[in-house]
CSV table of C-alpha atoms in Angstrom, one decimal:
chain,number,residue,atom,x,y,z
A,1036,UNK,CA,-125.7,73.1,349.0
A,1037,UNK,CA,-122.8,71.6,347.1
A,1038,UNK,CA,-123.8,68.4,345.5
A,1039,UNK,CA,-120.4,67.6,344.1
A,1040,UNK,CA,-119.4,66.2,340.8
A,1041,UNK,CA,-122.4,63.7,340.7
A,1042,UNK,CA,-125.6,65.4,341.9
A,1043,UNK,CA,-127.4,62.0,341.8
A,1044,UNK,CA,-124.9,60.1,343.9
A,1045,UNK,CA,-127.3,57.2,344.5
A,1046,UNK,CA,-127.5,56.5,340.7
A,1047,UNK,CA,-124.0,57.5,339.6
A,1048,UNK,CA,-120.9,55.3,339.7
A,1049,UNK,CA,-118.4,56.4,342.3
A,1050,UNK,CA,-115.2,55.5,340.4
A,1051,UNK,CA,-113.3,58.7,341.0
A,1052,UNK,CA,-109.6,58.8,341.7
A,1053,UNK,CA,-110.4,59.5,345.4
A,1054,UNK,CA,-112.6,56.3,345.5
A,1055,UNK,CA,-109.5,54.1,345.4
A,1056,UNK,CA,-107.6,56.2,347.9
A,1057,UNK,CA,-110.4,55.7,350.4
A,1058,UNK,CA,-110.5,51.9,349.9
A,1059,UNK,CA,-108.2,49.3,351.5
A,1060,UNK,CA,-106.0,47.2,349.3
A,1061,UNK,CA,-108.3,44.2,349.7
A,1062,UNK,CA,-111.3,46.3,348.7
A,1063,UNK,CA,-109.5,47.8,345.7
A,1064,UNK,CA,-108.4,44.3,344.5
A,1065,UNK,CA,-112.0,43.0,345.0
A,1066,UNK,CA,-113.4,45.9,343.0
A,1067,UNK,CA,-110.9,45.2,340.2
A,1068,UNK,CA,-111.7,41.5,340.3
A,1069,UNK,CA,-115.4,42.2,340.0
A,1070,UNK,CA,-114.8,44.7,337.1
A,1071,UNK,CA,-112.7,42.0,335.4
A,1072,UNK,CA,-115.4,39.4,335.6
A,1073,UNK,CA,-117.9,41.9,334.3
A,1074,UNK,CA,-115.6,42.7,331.4
A,1075,UNK,CA,-115.1,39.0,330.7
A,1076,UNK,CA,-118.9,38.5,330.6
A,1077,UNK,CA,-119.3,41.5,328.3
A,1078,UNK,CA,-116.7,40.1,325.9
A,1079,UNK,CA,-118.4,36.7,326.1
A,1080,UNK,CA,-121.8,38.2,325.2
A,1081,UNK,CA,-120.4,39.9,322.1
A,1082,UNK,CA,-118.2,36.9,321.2
A,1083,UNK,CA,-115.2,39.1,320.8
A,1084,UNK,CA,-112.0,39.0,322.8
A,1085,UNK,CA,-109.9,42.1,323.2
A,1086,UNK,CA,-107.3,40.6,325.5
A,1087,UNK,CA,-106.5,38.9,328.8
A,1088,UNK,CA,-107.8,39.6,332.3
A,1089,UNK,CA,-106.0,42.9,332.8
A,1090,UNK,CA,-107.8,44.2,329.6
A,1091,UNK,CA,-111.0,42.8,331.0
A,1092,UNK,CA,-110.6,44.9,334.1
A,1093,UNK,CA,-110.3,48.0,332.0
A,1094,UNK,CA,-113.2,46.9,329.9
A,1095,UNK,CA,-115.3,46.3,333.0
A,1096,UNK,CA,-114.5,49.7,334.5
A,1097,UNK,CA,-115.2,51.5,331.1
A,1098,UNK,CA,-118.4,49.4,330.8
A,1099,UNK,CA,-119.4,50.5,334.3
A,1100,UNK,CA,-119.0,54.2,333.4
A,1101,UNK,CA,-120.8,53.7,330.0
A,1102,UNK,CA,-123.6,51.6,331.5
A,1103,UNK,CA,-124.3,54.0,334.4
A,1104,UNK,CA,-124.2,57.0,331.9
A,1105,UNK,CA,-126.7,55.1,329.6
A,1106,UNK,CA,-128.9,54.3,332.6
A,1107,UNK,CA,-128.9,57.9,333.7
A,1108,UNK,CA,-129.8,59.1,330.2
A,1109,UNK,CA,-132.6,56.7,329.9
A,1110,UNK,CA,-133.9,57.3,333.4
A,1111,UNK,CA,-133.4,53.6,334.4
A,1112,UNK,CA,-132.6,52.5,337.9
A,1113,UNK,CA,-129.5,50.7,339.1
A,1114,UNK,CA,-129.9,47.0,339.2
A,1115,UNK,CA,-127.8,44.6,341.4
A,1116,UNK,CA,-125.1,46.9,342.8
A,1117,UNK,CA,-122.4,45.6,345.2
A,1118,UNK,CA,-121.3,47.8,348.1
A,1119,UNK,CA,-117.5,47.6,348.3
A,1120,UNK,CA,-115.6,49.9,350.8
A,1121,UNK,CA,-118.5,52.4,351.0
A,1122,UNK,CA,-118.8,52.6,347.2
A,1123,UNK,CA,-121.3,50.9,344.9
A,1124,UNK,CA,-120.3,49.0,341.8
A,1125,UNK,CA,-123.2,48.4,339.3
A,1126,UNK,CA,-122.9,44.8,338.1
A,1127,UNK,CA,-125.7,44.7,335.6
A,1128,UNK,CA,-124.8,48.1,334.0
A,1129,UNK,CA,-121.1,47.2,333.9
A,1130,UNK,CA,-121.9,44.1,332.0
A,1131,UNK,CA,-124.2,45.9,329.6
A,1132,UNK,CA,-121.8,48.8,329.2
A,1133,UNK,CA,-118.9,46.3,328.6
A,1134,UNK,CA,-120.9,44.5,326.0
A,1135,UNK,CA,-121.7,47.7,324.2
A,1136,UNK,CA,-118.1,48.9,324.4
A,1137,UNK,CA,-116.6,45.6,323.2
A,1138,UNK,CA,-119.3,45.5,320.4
A,1139,UNK,CA,-118.2,48.9,319.3
A,1140,UNK,CA,-114.6,47.9,319.3
A,1141,UNK,CA,-115.4,44.8,317.3
A,1142,UNK,CA,-117.2,46.9,314.7
A,1143,UNK,CA,-114.1,49.1,314.3
A,1144,UNK,CA,-111.5,46.4,314.1
A,1145,UNK,CA,-111.1,42.9,312.7
A,1146,UNK,CA,-109.4,41.1,315.6
A,1147,UNK,CA,-110.1,37.6,316.9
A,1148,UNK,CA,-113.5,36.2,317.9
A,1149,UNK,CA,-113.9,33.9,320.8
A,1150,UNK,CA,-113.9,30.2,319.7
A,1151,UNK,CA,-112.2,30.9,316.4
A,1152,UNK,CA,-108.5,31.0,316.3
């Protein structure tokens, strides 16, 4: 039995290239909007700004991958996932992963902090 790229599909993030091809335009935009908000929250938690909303979308998507990977490694369940176009987006793990990702970037660079300009 072929289990595909992610053998634990219930606990893995489904953000493959074919995910967006199976989604409508509205579903794709909604997924990117949610990823952007998760990225913004992750940046706010760390107090470090990488860039604008487009960068926050990328941070949210990277955070989702990082968070789901971390949850899988630690054997933790998915918390608060949204079903969008037949795919799930892990809100909590995206925020946690975004905060970890932005925190790592802030340690490696000396750019601007939120609230200080």
